[in-house]
Every structure is written in structure tokens, then in C-alpha cells.
PDB file of C-alpha atoms and ligand atoms in Angstrom:
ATOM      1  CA  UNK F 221     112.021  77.728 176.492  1.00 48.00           C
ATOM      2  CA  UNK F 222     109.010  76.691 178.004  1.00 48.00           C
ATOM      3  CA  UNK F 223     105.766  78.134 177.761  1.00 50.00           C
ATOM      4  CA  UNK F 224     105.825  79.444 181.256  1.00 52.00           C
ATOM      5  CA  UNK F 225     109.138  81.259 181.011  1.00 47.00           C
ATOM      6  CA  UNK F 226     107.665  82.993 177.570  1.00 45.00           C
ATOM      7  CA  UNK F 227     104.731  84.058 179.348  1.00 43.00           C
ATOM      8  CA  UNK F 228     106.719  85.642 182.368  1.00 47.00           C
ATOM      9  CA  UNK F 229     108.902  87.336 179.546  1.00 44.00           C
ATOM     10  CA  UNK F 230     106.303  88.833 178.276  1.00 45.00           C
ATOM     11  CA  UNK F 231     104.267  90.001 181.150  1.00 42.00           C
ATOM     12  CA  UNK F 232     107.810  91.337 182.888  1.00 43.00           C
ATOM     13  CA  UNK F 233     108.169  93.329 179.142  1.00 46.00           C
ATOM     14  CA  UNK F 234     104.763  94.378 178.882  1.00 43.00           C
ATOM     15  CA  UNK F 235     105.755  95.685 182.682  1.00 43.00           C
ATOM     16  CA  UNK F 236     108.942  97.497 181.513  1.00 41.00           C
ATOM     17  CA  UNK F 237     106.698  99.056 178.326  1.00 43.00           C
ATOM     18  CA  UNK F 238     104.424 100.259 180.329  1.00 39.00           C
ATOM     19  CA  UNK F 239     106.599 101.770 182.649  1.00 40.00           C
ATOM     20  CA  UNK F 240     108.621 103.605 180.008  1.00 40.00           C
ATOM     21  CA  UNK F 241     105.167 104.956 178.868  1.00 39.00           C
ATOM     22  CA  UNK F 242     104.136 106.264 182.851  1.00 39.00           C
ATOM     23  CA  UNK F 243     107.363 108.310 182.847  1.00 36.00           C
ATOM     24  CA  UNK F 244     106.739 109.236 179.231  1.00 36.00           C
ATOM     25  CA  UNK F 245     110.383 109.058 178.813  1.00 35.00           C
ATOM     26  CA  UNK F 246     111.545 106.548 176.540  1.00 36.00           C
ATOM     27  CA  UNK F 247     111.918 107.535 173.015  1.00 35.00           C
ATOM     28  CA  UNK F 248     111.413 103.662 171.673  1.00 35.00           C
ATOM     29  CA  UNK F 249     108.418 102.558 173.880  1.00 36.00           C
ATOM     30  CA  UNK F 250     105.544 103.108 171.294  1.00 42.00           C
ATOM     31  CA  UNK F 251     106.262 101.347 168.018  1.00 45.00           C
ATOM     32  CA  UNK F 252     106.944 103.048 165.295  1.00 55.00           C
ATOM     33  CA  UNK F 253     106.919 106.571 165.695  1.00 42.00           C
ATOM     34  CA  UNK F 254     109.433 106.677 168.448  1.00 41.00           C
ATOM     35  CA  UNK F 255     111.848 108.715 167.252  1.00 39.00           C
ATOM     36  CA  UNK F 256     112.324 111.344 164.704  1.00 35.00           C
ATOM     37  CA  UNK F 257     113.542 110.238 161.324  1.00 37.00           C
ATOM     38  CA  UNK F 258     116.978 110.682 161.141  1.00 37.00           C
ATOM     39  CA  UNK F 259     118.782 111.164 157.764  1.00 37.00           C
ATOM     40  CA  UNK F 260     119.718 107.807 155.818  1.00 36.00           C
ATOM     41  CA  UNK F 261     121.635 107.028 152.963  1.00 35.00           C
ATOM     42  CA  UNK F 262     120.173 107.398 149.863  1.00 33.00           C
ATOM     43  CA  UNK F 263     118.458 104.562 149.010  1.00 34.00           C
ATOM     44  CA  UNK F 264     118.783 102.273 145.896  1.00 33.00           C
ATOM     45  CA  UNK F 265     117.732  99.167 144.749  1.00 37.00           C
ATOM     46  CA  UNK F 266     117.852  97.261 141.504  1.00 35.00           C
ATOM     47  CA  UNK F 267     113.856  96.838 140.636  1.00 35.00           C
ATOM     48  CA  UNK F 268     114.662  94.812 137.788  1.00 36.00           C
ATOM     49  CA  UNK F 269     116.037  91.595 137.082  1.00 37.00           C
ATOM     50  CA  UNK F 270     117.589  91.031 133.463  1.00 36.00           C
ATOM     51  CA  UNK F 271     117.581  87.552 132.476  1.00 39.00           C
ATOM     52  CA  UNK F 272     120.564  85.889 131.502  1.00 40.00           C
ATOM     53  CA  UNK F 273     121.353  85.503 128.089  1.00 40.00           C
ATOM     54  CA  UNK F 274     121.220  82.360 126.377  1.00 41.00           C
ATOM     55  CA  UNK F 275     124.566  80.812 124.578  1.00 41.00           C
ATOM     56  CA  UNK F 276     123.544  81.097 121.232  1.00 40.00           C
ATOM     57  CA  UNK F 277     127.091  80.055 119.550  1.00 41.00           C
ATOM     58  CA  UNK F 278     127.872  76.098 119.084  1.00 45.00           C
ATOM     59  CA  UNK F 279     130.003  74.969 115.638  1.00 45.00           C
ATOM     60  CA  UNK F 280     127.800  73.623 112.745  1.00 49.00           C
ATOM     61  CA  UNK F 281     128.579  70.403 112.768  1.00 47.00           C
ATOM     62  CA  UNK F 282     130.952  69.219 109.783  1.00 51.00           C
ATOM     63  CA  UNK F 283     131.164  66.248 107.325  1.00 54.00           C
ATOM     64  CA  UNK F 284     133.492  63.971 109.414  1.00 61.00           C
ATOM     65  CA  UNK F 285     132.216  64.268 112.245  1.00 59.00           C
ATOM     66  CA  UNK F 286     129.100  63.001 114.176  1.00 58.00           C
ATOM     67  CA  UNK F 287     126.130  65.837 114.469  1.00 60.00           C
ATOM     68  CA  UNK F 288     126.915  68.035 117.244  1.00 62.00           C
ATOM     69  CA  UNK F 289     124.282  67.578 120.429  1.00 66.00           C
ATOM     70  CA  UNK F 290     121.051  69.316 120.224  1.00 71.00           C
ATOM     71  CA  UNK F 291     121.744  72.911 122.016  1.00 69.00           C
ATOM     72  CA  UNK F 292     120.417  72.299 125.426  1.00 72.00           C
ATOM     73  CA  UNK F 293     116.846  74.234 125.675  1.00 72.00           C
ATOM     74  CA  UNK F 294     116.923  77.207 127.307  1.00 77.00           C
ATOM     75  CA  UNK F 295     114.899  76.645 130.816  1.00 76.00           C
ATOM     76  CA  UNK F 296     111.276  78.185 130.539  1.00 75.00           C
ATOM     77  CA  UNK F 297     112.060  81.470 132.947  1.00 73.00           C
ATOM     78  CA  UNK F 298     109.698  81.325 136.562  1.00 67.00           C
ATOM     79  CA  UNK F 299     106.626  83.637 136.074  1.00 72.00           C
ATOM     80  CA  UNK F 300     107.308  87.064 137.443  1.00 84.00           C
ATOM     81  CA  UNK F 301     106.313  87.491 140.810  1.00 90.00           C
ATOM     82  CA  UNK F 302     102.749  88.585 141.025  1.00 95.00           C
ATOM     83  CA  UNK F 303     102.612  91.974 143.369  1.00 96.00           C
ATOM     84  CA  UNK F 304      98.932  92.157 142.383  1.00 96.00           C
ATOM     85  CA  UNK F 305      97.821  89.338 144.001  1.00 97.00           C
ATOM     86  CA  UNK F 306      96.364  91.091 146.504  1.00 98.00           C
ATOM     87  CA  UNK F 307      95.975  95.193 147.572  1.00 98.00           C
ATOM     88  CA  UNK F 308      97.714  97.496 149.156  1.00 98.00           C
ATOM     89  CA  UNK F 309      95.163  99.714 150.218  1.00 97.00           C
ATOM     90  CA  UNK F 310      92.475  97.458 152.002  1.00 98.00           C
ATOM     91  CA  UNK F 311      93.227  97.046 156.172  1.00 98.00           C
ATOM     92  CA  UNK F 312      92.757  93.328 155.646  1.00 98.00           C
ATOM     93  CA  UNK F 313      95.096  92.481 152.453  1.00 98.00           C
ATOM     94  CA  UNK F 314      98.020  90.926 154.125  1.00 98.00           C
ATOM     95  CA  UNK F 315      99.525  92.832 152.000  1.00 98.00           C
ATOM     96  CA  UNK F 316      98.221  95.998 152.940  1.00 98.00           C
ATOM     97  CA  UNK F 317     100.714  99.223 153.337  1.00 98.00           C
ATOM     98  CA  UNK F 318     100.219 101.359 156.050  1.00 97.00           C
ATOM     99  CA  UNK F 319     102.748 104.642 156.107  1.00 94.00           C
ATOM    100  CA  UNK F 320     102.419 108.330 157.112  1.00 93.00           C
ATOM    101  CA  UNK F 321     100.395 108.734 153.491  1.00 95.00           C
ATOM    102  CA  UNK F 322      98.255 105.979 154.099  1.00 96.00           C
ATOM    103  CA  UNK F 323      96.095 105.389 157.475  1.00 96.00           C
ATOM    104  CA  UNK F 324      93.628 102.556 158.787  1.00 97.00           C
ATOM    105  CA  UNK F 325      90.118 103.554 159.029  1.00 96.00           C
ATOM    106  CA  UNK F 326      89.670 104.379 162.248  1.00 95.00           C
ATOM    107  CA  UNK F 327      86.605 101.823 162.203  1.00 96.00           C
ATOM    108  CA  UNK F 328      89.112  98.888 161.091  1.00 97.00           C
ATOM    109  CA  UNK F 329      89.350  96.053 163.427  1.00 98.00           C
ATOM    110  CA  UNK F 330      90.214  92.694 162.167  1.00 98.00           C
ATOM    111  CA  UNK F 331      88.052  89.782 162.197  1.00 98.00           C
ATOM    112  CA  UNK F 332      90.496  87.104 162.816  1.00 98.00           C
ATOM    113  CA  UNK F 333      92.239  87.927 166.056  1.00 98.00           C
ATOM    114  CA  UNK F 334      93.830  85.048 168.100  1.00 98.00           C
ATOM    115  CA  UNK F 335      95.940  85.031 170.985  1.00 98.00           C
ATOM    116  CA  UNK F 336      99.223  84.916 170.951  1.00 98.00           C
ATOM    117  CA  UNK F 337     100.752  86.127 174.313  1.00 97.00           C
ATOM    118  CA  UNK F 338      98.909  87.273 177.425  1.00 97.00           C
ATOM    119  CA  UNK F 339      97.135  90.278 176.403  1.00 96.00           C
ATOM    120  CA  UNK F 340      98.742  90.265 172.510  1.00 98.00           C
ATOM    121  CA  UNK F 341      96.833  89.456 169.752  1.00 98.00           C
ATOM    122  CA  UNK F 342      97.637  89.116 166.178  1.00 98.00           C
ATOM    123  CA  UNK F 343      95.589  87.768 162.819  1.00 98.00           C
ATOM    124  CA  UNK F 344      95.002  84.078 162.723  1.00 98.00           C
ATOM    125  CA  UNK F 345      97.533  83.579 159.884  1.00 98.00           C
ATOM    126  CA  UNK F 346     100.448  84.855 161.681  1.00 98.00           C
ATOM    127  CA  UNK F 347     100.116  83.011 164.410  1.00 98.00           C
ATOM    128  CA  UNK F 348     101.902  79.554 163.203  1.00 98.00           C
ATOM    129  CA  UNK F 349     104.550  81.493 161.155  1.00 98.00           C
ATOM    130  CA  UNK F 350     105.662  83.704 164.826  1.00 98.00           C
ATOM    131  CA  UNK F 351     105.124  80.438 166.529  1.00 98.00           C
ATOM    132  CA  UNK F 352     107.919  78.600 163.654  1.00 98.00           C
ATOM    133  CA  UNK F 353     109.709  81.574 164.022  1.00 98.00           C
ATOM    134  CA  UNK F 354     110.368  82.139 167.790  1.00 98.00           C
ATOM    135  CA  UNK F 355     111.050  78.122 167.701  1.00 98.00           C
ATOM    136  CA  UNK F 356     113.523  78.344 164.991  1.00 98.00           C
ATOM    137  CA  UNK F 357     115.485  80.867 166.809  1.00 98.00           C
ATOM    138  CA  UNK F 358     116.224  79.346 170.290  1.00 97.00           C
ATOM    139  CA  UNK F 359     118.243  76.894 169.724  1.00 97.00           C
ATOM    140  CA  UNK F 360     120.886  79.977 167.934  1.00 96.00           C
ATOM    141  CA  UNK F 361     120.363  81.191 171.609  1.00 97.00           C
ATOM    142  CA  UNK F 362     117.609  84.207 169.946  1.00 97.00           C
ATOM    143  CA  UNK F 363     115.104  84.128 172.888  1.00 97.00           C
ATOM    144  CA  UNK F 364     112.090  86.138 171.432  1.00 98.00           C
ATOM    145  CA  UNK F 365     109.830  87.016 173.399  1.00 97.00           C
ATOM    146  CA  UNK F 366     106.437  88.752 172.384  1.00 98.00           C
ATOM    147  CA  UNK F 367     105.626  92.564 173.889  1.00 96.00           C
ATOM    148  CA  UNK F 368     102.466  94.098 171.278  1.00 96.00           C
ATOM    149  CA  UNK F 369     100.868  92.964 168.990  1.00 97.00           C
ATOM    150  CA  UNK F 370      97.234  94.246 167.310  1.00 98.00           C
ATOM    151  CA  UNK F 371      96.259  97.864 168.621  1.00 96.00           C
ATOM    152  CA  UNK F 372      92.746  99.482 168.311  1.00 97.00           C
ATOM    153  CA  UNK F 373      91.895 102.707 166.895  1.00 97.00           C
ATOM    154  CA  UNK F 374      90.861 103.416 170.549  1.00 96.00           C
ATOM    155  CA  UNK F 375      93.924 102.453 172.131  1.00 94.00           C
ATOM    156  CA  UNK F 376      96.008 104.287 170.069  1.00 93.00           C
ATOM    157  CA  UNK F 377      94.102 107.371 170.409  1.00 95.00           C
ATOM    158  CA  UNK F 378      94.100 107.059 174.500  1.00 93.00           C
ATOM    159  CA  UNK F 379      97.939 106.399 174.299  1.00 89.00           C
ATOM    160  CA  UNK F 380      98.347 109.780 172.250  1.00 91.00           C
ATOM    161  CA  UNK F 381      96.428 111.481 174.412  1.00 94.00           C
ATOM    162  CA  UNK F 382      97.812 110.949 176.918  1.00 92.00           C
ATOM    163  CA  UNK F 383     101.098 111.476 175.744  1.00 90.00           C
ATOM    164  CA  UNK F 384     100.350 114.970 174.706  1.00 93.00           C
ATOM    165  CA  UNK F 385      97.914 116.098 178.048  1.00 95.00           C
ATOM    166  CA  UNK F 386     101.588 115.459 179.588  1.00 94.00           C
ATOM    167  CA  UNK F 387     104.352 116.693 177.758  1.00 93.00           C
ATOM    168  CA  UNK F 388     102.422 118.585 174.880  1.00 93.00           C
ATOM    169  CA  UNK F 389     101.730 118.330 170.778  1.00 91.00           C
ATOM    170  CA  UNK F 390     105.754 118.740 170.033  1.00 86.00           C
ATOM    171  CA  UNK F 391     106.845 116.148 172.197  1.00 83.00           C
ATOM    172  CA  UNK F 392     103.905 113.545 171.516  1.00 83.00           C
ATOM    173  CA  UNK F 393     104.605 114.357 167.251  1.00 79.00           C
ATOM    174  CA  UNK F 394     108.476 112.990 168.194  1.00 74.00           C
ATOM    175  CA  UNK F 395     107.359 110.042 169.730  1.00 71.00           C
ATOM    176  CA  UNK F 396     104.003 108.384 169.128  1.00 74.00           C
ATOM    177  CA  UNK F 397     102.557 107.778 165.982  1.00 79.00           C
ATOM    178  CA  UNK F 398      99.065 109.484 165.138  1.00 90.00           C
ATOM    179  CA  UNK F 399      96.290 107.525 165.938  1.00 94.00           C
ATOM    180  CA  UNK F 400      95.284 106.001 162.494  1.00 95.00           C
ATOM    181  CA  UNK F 401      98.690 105.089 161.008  1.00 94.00           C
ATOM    182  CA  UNK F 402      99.965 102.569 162.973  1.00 94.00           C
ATOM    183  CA  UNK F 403     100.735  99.088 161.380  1.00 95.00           C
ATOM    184  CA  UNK F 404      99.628  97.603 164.772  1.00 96.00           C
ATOM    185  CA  UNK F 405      95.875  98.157 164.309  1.00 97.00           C
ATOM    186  CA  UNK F 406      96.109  95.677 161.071  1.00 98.00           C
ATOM    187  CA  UNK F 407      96.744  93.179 163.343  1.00 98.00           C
ATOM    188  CA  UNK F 408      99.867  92.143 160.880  1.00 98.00           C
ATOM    189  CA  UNK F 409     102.384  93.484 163.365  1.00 98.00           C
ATOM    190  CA  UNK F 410     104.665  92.419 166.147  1.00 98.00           C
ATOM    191  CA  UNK F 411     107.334  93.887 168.000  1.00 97.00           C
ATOM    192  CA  UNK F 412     109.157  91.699 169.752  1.00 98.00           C
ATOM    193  CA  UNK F 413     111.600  91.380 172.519  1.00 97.00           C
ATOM    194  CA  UNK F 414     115.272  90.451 173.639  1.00 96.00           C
ATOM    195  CA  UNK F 415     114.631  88.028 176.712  1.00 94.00           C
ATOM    196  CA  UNK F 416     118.638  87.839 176.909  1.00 94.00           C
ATOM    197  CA  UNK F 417     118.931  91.743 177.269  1.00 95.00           C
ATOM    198  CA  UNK F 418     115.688  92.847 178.037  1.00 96.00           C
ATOM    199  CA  UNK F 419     116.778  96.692 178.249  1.00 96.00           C
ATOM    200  CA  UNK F 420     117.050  97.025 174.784  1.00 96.00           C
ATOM    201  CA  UNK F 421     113.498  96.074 174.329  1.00 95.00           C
ATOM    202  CA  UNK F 422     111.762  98.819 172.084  1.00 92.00           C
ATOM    203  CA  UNK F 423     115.209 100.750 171.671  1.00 92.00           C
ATOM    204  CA  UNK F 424     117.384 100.974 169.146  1.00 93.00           C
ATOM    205  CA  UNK F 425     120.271  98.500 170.369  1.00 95.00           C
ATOM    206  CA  UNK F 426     117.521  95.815 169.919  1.00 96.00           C
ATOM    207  CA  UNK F 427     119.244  95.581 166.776  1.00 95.00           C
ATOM    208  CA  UNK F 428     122.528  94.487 168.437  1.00 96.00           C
ATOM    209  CA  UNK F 429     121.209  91.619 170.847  1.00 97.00           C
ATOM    210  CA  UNK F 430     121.255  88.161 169.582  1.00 98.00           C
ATOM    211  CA  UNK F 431     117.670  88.393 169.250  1.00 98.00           C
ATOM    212  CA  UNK F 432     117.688  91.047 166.873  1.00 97.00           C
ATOM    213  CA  UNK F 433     120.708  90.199 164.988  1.00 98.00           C
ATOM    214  CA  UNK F 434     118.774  86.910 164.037  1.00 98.00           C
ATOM    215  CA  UNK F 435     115.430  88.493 162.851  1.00 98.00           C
ATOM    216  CA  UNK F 436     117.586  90.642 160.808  1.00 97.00           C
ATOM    217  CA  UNK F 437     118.634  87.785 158.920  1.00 98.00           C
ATOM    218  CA  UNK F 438     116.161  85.079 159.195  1.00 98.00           C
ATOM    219  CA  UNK F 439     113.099  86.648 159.983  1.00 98.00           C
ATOM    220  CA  UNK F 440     112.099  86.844 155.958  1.00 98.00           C
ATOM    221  CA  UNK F 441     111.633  82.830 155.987  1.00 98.00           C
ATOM    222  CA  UNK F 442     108.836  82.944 157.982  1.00 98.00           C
ATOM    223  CA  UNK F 443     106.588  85.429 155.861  1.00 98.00           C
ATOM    224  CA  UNK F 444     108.157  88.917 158.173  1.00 98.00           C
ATOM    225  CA  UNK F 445     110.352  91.782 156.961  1.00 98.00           C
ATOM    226  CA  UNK F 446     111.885  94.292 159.743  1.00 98.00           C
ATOM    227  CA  UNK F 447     109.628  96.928 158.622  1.00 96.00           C
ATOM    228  CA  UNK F 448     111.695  99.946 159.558  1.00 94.00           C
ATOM    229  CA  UNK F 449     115.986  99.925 158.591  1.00 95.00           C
ATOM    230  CA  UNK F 450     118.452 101.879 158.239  1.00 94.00           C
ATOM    231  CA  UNK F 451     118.653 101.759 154.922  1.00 95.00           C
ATOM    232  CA  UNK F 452     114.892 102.603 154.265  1.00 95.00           C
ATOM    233  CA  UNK F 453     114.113 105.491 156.448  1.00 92.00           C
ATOM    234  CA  UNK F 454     113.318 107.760 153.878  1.00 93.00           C
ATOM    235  CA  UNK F 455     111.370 106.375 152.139  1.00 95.00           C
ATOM    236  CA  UNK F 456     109.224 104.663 155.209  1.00 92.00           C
ATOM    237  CA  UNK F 457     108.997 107.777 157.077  1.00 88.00           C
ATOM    238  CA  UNK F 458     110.080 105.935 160.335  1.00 87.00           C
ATOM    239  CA  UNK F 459     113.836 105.740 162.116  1.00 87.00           C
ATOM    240  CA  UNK F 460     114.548 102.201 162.579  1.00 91.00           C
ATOM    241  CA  UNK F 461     112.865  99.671 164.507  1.00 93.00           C
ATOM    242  CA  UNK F 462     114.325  96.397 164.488  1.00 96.00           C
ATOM    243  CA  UNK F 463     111.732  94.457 167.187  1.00 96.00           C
ATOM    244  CA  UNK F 464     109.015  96.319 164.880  1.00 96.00           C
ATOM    245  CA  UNK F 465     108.608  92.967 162.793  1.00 98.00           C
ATOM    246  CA  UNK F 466     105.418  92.970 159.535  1.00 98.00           C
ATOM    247  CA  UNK F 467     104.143  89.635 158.272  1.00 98.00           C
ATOM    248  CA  UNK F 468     103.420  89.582 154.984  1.00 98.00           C
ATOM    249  CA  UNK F 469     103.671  85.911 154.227  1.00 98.00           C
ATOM    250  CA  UNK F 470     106.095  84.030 153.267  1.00 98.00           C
ATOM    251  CA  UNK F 471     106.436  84.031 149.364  1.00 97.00           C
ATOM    252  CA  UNK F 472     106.404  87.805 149.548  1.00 97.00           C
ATOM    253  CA  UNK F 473     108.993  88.188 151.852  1.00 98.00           C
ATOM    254  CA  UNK F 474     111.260  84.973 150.217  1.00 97.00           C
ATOM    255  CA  UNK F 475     110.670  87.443 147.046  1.00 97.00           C
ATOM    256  CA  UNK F 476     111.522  90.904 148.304  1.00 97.00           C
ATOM    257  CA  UNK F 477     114.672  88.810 149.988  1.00 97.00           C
ATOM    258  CA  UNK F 478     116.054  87.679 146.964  1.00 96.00           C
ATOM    259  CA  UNK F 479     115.484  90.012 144.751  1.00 95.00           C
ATOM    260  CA  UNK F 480     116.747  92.963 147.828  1.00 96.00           C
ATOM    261  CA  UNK F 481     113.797  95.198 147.910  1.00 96.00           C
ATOM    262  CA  UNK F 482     113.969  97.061 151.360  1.00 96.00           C
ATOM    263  CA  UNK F 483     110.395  98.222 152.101  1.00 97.00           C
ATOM    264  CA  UNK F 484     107.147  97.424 150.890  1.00 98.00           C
ATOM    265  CA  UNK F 485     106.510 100.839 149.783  1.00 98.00           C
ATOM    266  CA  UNK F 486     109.697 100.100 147.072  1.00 97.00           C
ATOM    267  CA  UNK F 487     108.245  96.569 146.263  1.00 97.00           C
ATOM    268  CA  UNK F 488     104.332  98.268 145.622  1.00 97.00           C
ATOM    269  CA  UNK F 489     105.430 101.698 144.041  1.00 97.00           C
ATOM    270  CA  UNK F 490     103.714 103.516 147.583  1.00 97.00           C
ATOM    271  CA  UNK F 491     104.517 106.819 148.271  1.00 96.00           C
ATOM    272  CA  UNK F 492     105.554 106.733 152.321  1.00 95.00           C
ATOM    273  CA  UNK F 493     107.690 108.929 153.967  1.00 92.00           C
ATOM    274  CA  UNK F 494     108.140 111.443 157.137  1.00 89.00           C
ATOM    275  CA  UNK F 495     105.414 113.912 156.447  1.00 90.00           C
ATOM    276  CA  UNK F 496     101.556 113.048 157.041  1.00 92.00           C
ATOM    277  CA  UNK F 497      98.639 112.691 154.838  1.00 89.00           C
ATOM    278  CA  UNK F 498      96.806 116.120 155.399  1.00 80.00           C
ATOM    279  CA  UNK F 499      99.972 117.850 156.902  1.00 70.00           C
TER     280      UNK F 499
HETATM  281 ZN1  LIG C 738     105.705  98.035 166.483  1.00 67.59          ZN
END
């Protein structure tokens, strides 16, 4: 895809978002909060891995015949994967969780903010892996295309307000997140679009266009996890969002991959869920 055809993508998106938002009637159009939770299966997940168990029989060699062959040494086991290497609770830790329970300081605005679409920006150290990542996926016919990326405090606030001058407190609490918990402001999240079926774009059956269908499954080797699943609902607080895409960097999200941790809240131990800090 050229860069021309990305760029009218995602100015023709940005154009469908924003009309969504002036008739205040689409439930997916602002990230993650567009939708009550529904109710998801309970989740599980194996948190740890027991290491196999070394052969430990061989016969003792006997008189008439030669020594049996050293036992092969058992491989030195990988060093556990380091979750403390960095926070969870500072804005700028790129692995930083942001839920429901846990906010951005309203002050918060990254330092490192580059370009990465026509009025998107994201931290400097996503850019290459969304850049790898949208490349990767054209030629399985996945045409990403990039709608939103950082959000200030500011913006979110103006959106909410909005939101609730027109339709009222009920109907903004269904769909648009409180100003002050969205991922967006860390500027360590992306949603991203289907440029083959641009009307799922920020709804649900994003999930079933080719687009989606590849993040799903490949978006983890470039350092992103879809933040919001089925599967982890209850325990993020938010109903799924499958353009809603986190970078976290690669070896984290090669780790919570393999080892089939769904949310970052499982992988750090951090409460999340539906209800907000404060009430
Ligand atoms: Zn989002």
C-alpha cells in the first residue's frame, strides 16, 4: 500500500469516527469504554509453568560390557521471565497498567510523541514495531490502517463532555471512558482500522475482517496484545475491542503469548475490572 493510500485511509476513518461521535450514536466510536461489559466466561489461566522432569533412570553399567554414556546433562532451565523489570504504576513504564482501578494523572503527557498518521501520535518506541507490523500484514491481504492514537487529559475530558451535555451521565457512563483512565493518554495505544471493510472500524465485527483476524494472531510478535477479549472481560473491566491494540514490547508480549496469559492485569497481579476507582 502506498503511503498515500494509508494516509487517505486514515483521514476517510478519522472522518467516519468523527461522524459516529456528531450523532453520538455509535456504541464502538470511543475506545475502550464503548460498550457495557457484558458477561464472559470465567476466566483461567495456568500462571505456572512446572518444569519437566529429568530421566533419572539409566542401567549401571555391568562387567561385560563397555561403561554406559555419561547421562546427558540436564539443560540449565531459561531464567524466569522478569515482570519487574519495569512498573506498572508509572504513566511512562511501557509497561504501565491502566484499568478502571488505576488512572493517568491527569497532568501525564508523554515526552516522546512522534507522528505516526495525520493527526495520530504515539511514543517514539512504538513507532517502528506498528510500522513492522502494518508491513507484515499486507501482503496476508490485512490492510491496517491507523484511526487514534495518544489522547490528552484535555481531549478526553472535552469528548466526555460533550457526550454527556447531549445525551446525559447514563448514556455517556455506557459509552465513553472517564477522562483519566484511558490507555490512549499513555501514548502506548492504537486502535486501528479495517481498510478492506471500513464499517467495522471501532465495532465489534472488527474482529471478523481480515484485518482483525490477523492482529488476533500475529499482533504479539511485534511487542502488542489486543488489550480487551472475550475471554478477559472481567477481569479488564472493558467488552472487547479488537482494533484497541497496547504495545508493550516485544519480549513481554512473546512471553505472555507463550506462556497464555490474557491481560496484563493477570500477568502483573492488578486488580482491574468494571467498577471505578472511587465509585
Ligand atoms: Zn482504543
Amino acid at each position: 500500500m502506498t503511503r498515500r493510500t494509508v494516509v487517505k485511509v486514515a483521514l476517510v476513518s478519522l472522518g467516519v469516527a468523527a461522524l459516529a461521535a456528531g450523532v453520538g450514536a455509535a456504541a464502538g466510536a470511543w475506545g475502550e469504554d464503548p460498550q457495557p461489559p457484558v458477561a464472559a466466561a470465567t476466566v483461567s489461566w495456568e500462571g505456572v509453568l512446572t518444569a519437566p522432569t529429568a530421566a533419572s533412570t539409566f542401567a549401571a553399567p555391568s562387567a561385560d560390557e563397555p561403561p554406559a554414556a555419561e547421562p546427558t546433562p540436564v539443560a540449565p532451565q531459561p531464567p524466569a521471565f522478569d515482570l519487574a523489570r519495569h512498573p506498572t504504576g508509572d504513566p511512562a513504564s511501557p509497561w504501565v497498567v491502566v484499568n478502571k482501578q488505576h488512572p493517568v494523572p491527569a497532568e501525564y503527557v508523554p515526552a516522546d510523541l512522534v507522528d505516526v498518521a495525520p493527526g495520530v501520535q504515539l511514543r517514539a518506541d512504538v513507532a517502528p514495531d506498528l510500522t513492522a507490523m502494518i508491513d507484515a500484514a499486507a501482503p496476508a491481504g490485512a490492510r491496517l490502517g491507523i484511526l487514534s492514537g495518544y489522547r490528552s487529559y484535555q481531549d478526553q475530558a472535552a469528548t466526555r463532555a460533550a457526550i454527556e451535555a447531549r445525551r446525559g451521565f447514563d448514556h455517556a457512563e455506557r459509552y465513553s471512558a472517564r477522562p483519566g483512565f484511558s490507555e490512549h493518554q499513555t501514548g502506548l495505544a492504537v486502535d486501528l482500522g479495517s481498510t478492506t471493510q471500513p464499517g467495522c472500524d471501532l465495532h465489534t465485527c472488527f474482529a471478523q475482517t481480515v484485518e482483525g483476524a490477523w492482529l488476533a494472531e500475529h499482533a504479539w510478535e511485534f511487542g502488542f496484545v489486543v488489550r480487551y477479549t472475550e475471554a478477559n472481560t472481567d477481569v479488564t473491566g472493558y467488552a472487547p475491542e479488537g482494533w484497541h491494540l497496547r504495545w508493550v514490547g516485544r519480549e513481554l508480549a512473546a512471553h505472555l503469548h507463550t506462556s497464555g496469559i490474557g491481560s496484563l492485569e493477570e500477568a502483573f497481579g492488578v486488580p482491574g475490572g468494571p467498577v471505578y476507582a472511587g465509585g
